[in-house]
């Protein structure tokens, strides 16, 4: 597949800008960067160049606005829509693209979880075969995952060609998935994150947001704590994903997609996370160069200083991880009876079980759950974590003891825990001590 010219619609957004950089650098393509305001697009070009650390691509990036979109599309071999996560907006853009798109071009949406089939139906029948979902992760230079979502209309030969281009040329970790709400990675990841937001509210008297993040820190197998991740993604984007999942899924974890009211309050007030300088967390910069790290107090509705939580179970786990004794670290977690260790263990076991469940419904293999969480979130892959626990205890009995009848039914567990496949991943590199190693 030869992709010489690409149009990226929504190139001033975080994802659109970074994706434009991937096409221009890895793909060597000329990229029309389309935004509402051409002056804003021009200011975005240096950020695109910086995102892929390749100054030489600047000449490949052509700032344009929506008045030029039909001409850009007419010339392009691939059109990538990276607009806001709103179905009406995506349908409007699809209609514009369809009017001038070449018959042999490819059209993609970067939607993080809306129906690809519904967007495809905005195209005439002959062009529906050339449309599919291509969901990359932020930042794509560091997170190579790409979920590929064909629809019932998509030409199979095109899927094969585009797969080779995405994996071979753009160097993506490609995972084909079905057209289901939030696809695979986000359904697993945002279930975990939103439940952490719910627990922050439940345990607000113990500290709330940073208390839960301290319980689920890097020693549990994720590059950043879950609520820091929500701020990084953007609370508005988080809301769009979990609202979609709440309405369009009906599995045993459905209630975990209810967005807590305090998060809605932050969104309404414009405190959307890192991109706005404040959200769940806020860093205050003083004229003398000092920084004050604060966190949103759910009860008081104000920002207070973050706390350094010292949990004995976590400190012991970190010590063992620092010494390279990962199995002993997991034994500490399993056998510690503190409230915080119980919360941590329950979260990790639910993560494993929900990953197995979603993969069975949305993916074409159980191993896909490992690929998406490792390459899209930089989290310890669920199958790898399952087998890590299995090396120190009867993991199936532990899951049943912790989750059966509450989180999930016995019958559903019986199916999921039968012949869990081996993982291609080593769990150990994902567990970090946080001790400067």
XYZ file of C-alpha atoms in Angstrom, residues 52-406:
355
model
C 8.215 12.618 16.972
C 11.616 14.239 17.613
C 12.282 14.719 13.903
C 12.922 18.281 12.712
C 13.175 17.078 9.121
C 9.420 16.407 8.859
C 8.429 20.083 9.149
C 8.371 20.463 5.358
C 5.977 17.477 5.122
C 3.356 19.230 7.270
C 0.982 21.543 5.414
C -1.276 23.750 7.606
C -4.825 24.016 6.221
C -8.310 24.906 7.444
C -11.756 23.493 6.762
C -12.322 25.719 3.731
C -9.519 23.771 2.023
C -10.687 20.332 3.173
C -12.359 19.173 -0.071
C -9.179 19.866 -2.061
C -7.022 18.123 0.549
C -9.246 15.053 0.526
C -9.323 14.968 -3.278
C -5.523 14.658 -3.343
C -5.089 12.255 -0.423
C -4.424 8.522 -0.394
C -5.621 8.337 3.212
C -7.938 10.604 5.209
C -7.748 10.365 9.006
C -10.502 12.009 11.059
C -9.405 12.860 14.615
C -12.199 15.153 15.757
C -13.883 15.359 19.159
C -15.590 12.211 20.421
C -19.055 13.239 19.245
C -21.071 11.181 16.773
C -22.797 14.141 15.102
C -19.459 15.866 14.451
C -17.904 12.696 13.046
C -20.889 12.117 10.760
C -20.703 15.698 9.441
C -17.016 15.250 8.622
C -17.651 11.859 7.009
C -20.185 13.449 4.675
C -17.677 16.114 3.621
C -14.931 13.535 3.046
C -17.243 11.272 1.040
C -18.019 14.081 -1.414
C -14.459 14.334 -2.791
C -12.630 11.184 -1.679
C -10.842 9.165 -4.380
C -12.312 5.733 -5.087
C -9.038 4.019 -4.215
C -8.284 6.111 -1.102
C -8.742 4.985 2.496
C -10.841 6.827 5.076
C -10.346 6.256 8.808
C -11.745 7.511 12.066
C -9.623 7.636 15.183
C -12.663 7.318 17.442
C -11.843 5.907 20.861
C -15.058 3.945 21.095
C -18.022 5.177 19.023
C -19.688 2.885 16.491
C -17.485 2.622 13.405
C -20.344 1.015 11.485
C -22.651 3.955 12.181
C -20.053 6.413 10.859
C -19.415 4.183 7.823
C -23.064 4.479 6.819
C -22.523 8.185 6.095
C -20.490 7.106 3.058
C -22.060 5.930 -0.218
C -22.055 2.147 -0.581
C -19.023 2.021 -2.867
C -16.895 3.993 -0.382
C -18.042 2.138 2.754
C -15.706 -0.639 1.705
C -12.797 1.831 2.077
C -13.659 3.002 5.609
C -12.630 1.607 9.000
C -11.546 2.540 12.489
C -7.848 3.078 13.281
C -7.544 3.774 16.991
C -4.092 4.921 18.119
C -3.044 5.769 21.664
C -1.608 8.885 23.265
C 1.210 9.666 22.808
C 1.593 7.412 19.735
C 5.369 7.890 19.560
C 5.634 6.134 22.951
C 2.448 4.043 22.904
C 2.560 1.957 19.700
C -0.824 0.251 20.054
C -3.210 0.546 17.126
C -6.615 -1.110 17.282
C -7.927 -1.835 13.780
C -11.718 -1.936 13.532
C -13.227 -2.942 10.181
C -16.984 -2.914 9.716
C -19.214 -5.402 7.925
C -18.765 -3.234 4.835
C -14.949 -3.030 4.832
C -13.135 -4.779 1.998
C -11.061 -7.674 3.385
C -8.190 -7.077 0.982
C -8.022 -3.467 2.156
C -7.839 -4.634 5.777
C -4.855 -6.830 4.933
C -3.090 -4.052 3.005
C -3.673 -1.435 5.674
C -2.584 -3.870 8.386
C 0.771 -4.324 6.658
C 1.164 -0.548 6.290
C 0.307 0.195 9.920
C 2.545 -2.512 11.357
C 5.366 -2.528 8.795
C 5.628 1.167 7.880
C 4.171 3.033 10.865
C 5.546 0.415 13.302
C 2.289 0.031 15.222
C 1.473 -2.910 17.495
C -1.620 -3.893 15.532
C -4.577 -5.564 17.246
C -7.725 -6.253 15.173
C -10.881 -5.923 17.294
C -14.621 -5.980 16.777
C -16.789 -2.874 16.482
C -17.933 -2.782 20.109
C -18.244 0.180 22.537
C -14.746 1.511 23.410
C -13.266 -1.523 21.626
C -10.817 -3.547 23.772
C -8.110 -1.450 25.462
C -10.295 1.456 26.563
C -13.060 -0.790 27.812
C -10.581 -2.562 30.083
C -8.541 0.494 31.030
C -11.366 2.927 31.663
C -13.300 0.380 33.710
C -10.287 0.293 36.036
C -9.832 4.081 36.038
C -13.490 4.932 36.576
C -13.798 2.438 39.403
C -10.745 4.096 40.968
C -12.601 7.435 40.698
C -15.583 5.824 42.443
C -13.320 4.466 45.194
C -11.788 7.912 45.660
C -15.263 9.165 46.514
C -15.975 6.160 48.736
C -12.733 6.705 50.658
C -12.744 10.504 50.592
C -12.414 10.648 54.387
C -9.180 8.664 54.121
C -7.717 11.001 51.527
C -9.730 10.425 48.370
C -7.966 10.890 45.042
C -4.286 10.675 45.954
C -5.055 8.006 48.594
C -6.379 5.656 45.894
C -3.536 6.548 43.527
C -1.038 5.683 46.272
C -2.686 2.266 46.699
C -2.532 1.608 42.937
C 0.907 3.011 42.208
C 3.693 1.866 39.918
C 4.478 -1.127 42.142
C 1.143 -2.609 40.961
C 2.193 -2.632 37.303
C 1.276 0.666 35.643
C 3.536 3.473 34.474
C 1.404 6.102 36.248
C -1.402 5.806 38.831
C -4.947 5.544 37.407
C -6.245 8.952 38.466
C -3.106 10.700 37.256
C -3.859 8.885 33.986
C -7.401 10.306 33.942
C -5.962 13.820 34.257
C -3.468 13.069 31.484
C -6.195 11.798 29.130
C -8.577 14.642 29.993
C -11.642 14.339 32.194
C -13.918 15.327 29.310
C -12.551 12.497 27.161
C -12.795 10.112 30.094
C -16.447 11.083 30.534
C -17.229 10.544 26.846
C -15.766 7.032 26.992
C -17.430 5.865 30.218
C -20.785 7.458 29.354
C -20.726 5.518 26.085
C -19.893 2.303 27.942
C -22.564 2.864 30.587
C -25.292 3.210 27.951
C -24.097 0.632 25.438
C -22.868 -2.268 27.575
C -24.793 -4.416 30.029
C -22.235 -6.778 31.557
C -21.550 -7.438 35.248
C -19.218 -4.406 35.502
C -21.705 -1.914 34.049
C -22.153 0.055 37.286
C -18.437 0.767 37.368
C -18.946 3.103 34.379
C -21.096 5.561 36.375
C -19.098 8.783 36.515
C -18.929 10.213 40.071
C -20.636 13.569 40.513
C -17.462 15.340 41.650
C -15.828 14.543 38.291
C -18.833 16.013 36.490
C -18.487 19.132 38.653
C -14.837 19.498 37.638
C -15.736 19.116 33.962
C -18.529 21.707 34.149
C -16.115 24.190 35.746
C -13.584 23.629 32.954
C -11.040 21.812 35.115
C -10.393 19.047 32.604
C -6.984 17.818 33.707
C -3.416 18.392 32.566
C -4.353 20.195 29.333
C -6.086 22.910 31.393
C -3.548 22.990 34.209
C -6.006 21.629 36.765
C -8.349 18.702 37.198
C -8.003 15.971 39.799
C -4.554 17.414 40.463
C -3.111 20.921 40.162
C 0.503 22.083 40.262
C 0.964 25.684 41.422
C 4.089 27.451 40.141
C 5.561 30.319 42.170
C 7.700 33.176 40.870
C 10.738 31.808 42.709
C 10.528 28.566 40.753
C 9.033 26.467 43.535
C 6.182 24.101 42.777
C 3.264 23.165 45.015
C 1.555 19.867 44.167
C -2.107 19.821 45.124
C -5.059 17.473 44.755
C -8.804 18.088 44.620
C -10.514 17.527 47.958
C -13.843 15.908 47.101
C -15.613 17.032 50.282
C -14.400 20.633 50.407
C -14.311 21.249 46.652
C -10.888 22.912 46.856
C -7.280 21.933 46.148
C -5.145 20.832 49.092
C -1.544 19.678 49.318
C -0.915 16.123 48.172
C 0.127 13.713 50.908
C 2.945 11.198 51.105
C 1.082 8.027 52.078
C 3.082 5.294 53.753
C 1.337 1.931 53.560
C 3.354 -0.899 55.152
C 2.204 -3.423 52.525
C 3.271 -1.119 49.688
C 6.646 -0.326 51.269
C 7.333 -4.028 51.731
C 6.317 -4.769 48.134
C 8.585 -1.992 46.848
C 11.487 -3.334 48.884
C 11.104 -6.815 47.367
C 10.711 -5.396 43.850
C 13.840 -3.288 44.372
C 15.690 -6.487 45.349
C 14.362 -8.338 42.293
C 12.126 -10.661 44.353
C 8.870 -10.061 42.489
C 7.113 -13.200 43.676
C 7.739 -12.293 47.305
C 6.225 -8.865 46.587
C 3.040 -10.533 45.327
C 2.957 -12.805 48.386
C 2.985 -9.707 50.581
C -0.021 -8.355 48.709
C -1.977 -11.619 48.924
C -1.381 -12.176 52.636
C -1.511 -8.622 54.011
C -4.819 -7.930 55.792
C -4.802 -4.122 55.755
C -7.638 -2.165 54.161
C -5.271 -0.713 51.557
C -3.805 -4.087 50.567
C -7.336 -5.456 50.246
C -8.320 -2.616 47.911
C -5.170 -3.111 45.832
C -5.571 -6.888 45.508
C -9.258 -6.600 44.638
C -8.514 -4.079 41.875
C -5.828 -6.273 40.320
C -8.014 -9.373 40.375
C -10.956 -7.492 38.853
C -8.592 -6.174 36.186
C -7.613 -9.744 35.284
C -11.183 -11.041 35.214
C -12.662 -8.124 33.282
C -9.839 -8.312 30.745
C -10.568 -11.993 30.157
C -14.266 -11.245 29.779
C -13.901 -8.313 27.359
C -11.317 -10.139 25.254
C -13.729 -13.066 24.908
C -16.370 -10.694 23.509
C -14.420 -8.076 21.549
C -11.074 -9.599 20.499
C -10.127 -12.486 18.244
C -7.882 -14.049 20.909
C -7.485 -13.828 24.670
C -3.840 -12.839 24.143
C -5.041 -9.595 22.547
C -5.862 -8.304 26.044
C -2.153 -8.490 26.884
C -1.117 -6.672 23.706
C -3.511 -3.761 24.145
C -2.742 -3.138 27.807
C 1.025 -3.393 27.357
C 1.240 -1.330 24.152
C -1.660 1.073 24.757
C -1.514 1.766 28.503
C 1.925 0.460 29.541
C 0.177 -1.601 32.219
C 1.192 -5.079 33.299
C -0.656 -7.368 30.857
C -3.564 -9.205 32.506
C -2.565 -12.726 31.421
C 0.982 -12.083 32.611
C -0.376 -10.869 35.952
C -2.671 -13.912 36.218
C 0.249 -16.298 35.776
C 2.399 -14.253 38.159
C -0.184 -14.778 40.899
C -0.514 -18.430 39.837
C 3.185 -18.928 40.585
C 2.644 -18.102 44.279
C -0.897 -19.295 45.039
C -4.023 -21.012 43.731
C -5.062 -18.021 41.658
C -8.472 -19.397 40.664
C -9.403 -19.998 44.297
C -8.152 -16.523 45.217
C -10.283 -14.936 42.493
C -13.341 -16.893 43.575
C -12.807 -15.971 47.208
C -12.433 -12.278 46.385
C -14.897 -11.741 43.544
C -17.458 -14.544 43.186
C -21.026 -13.464 43.807
C -20.131 -9.792 44.201
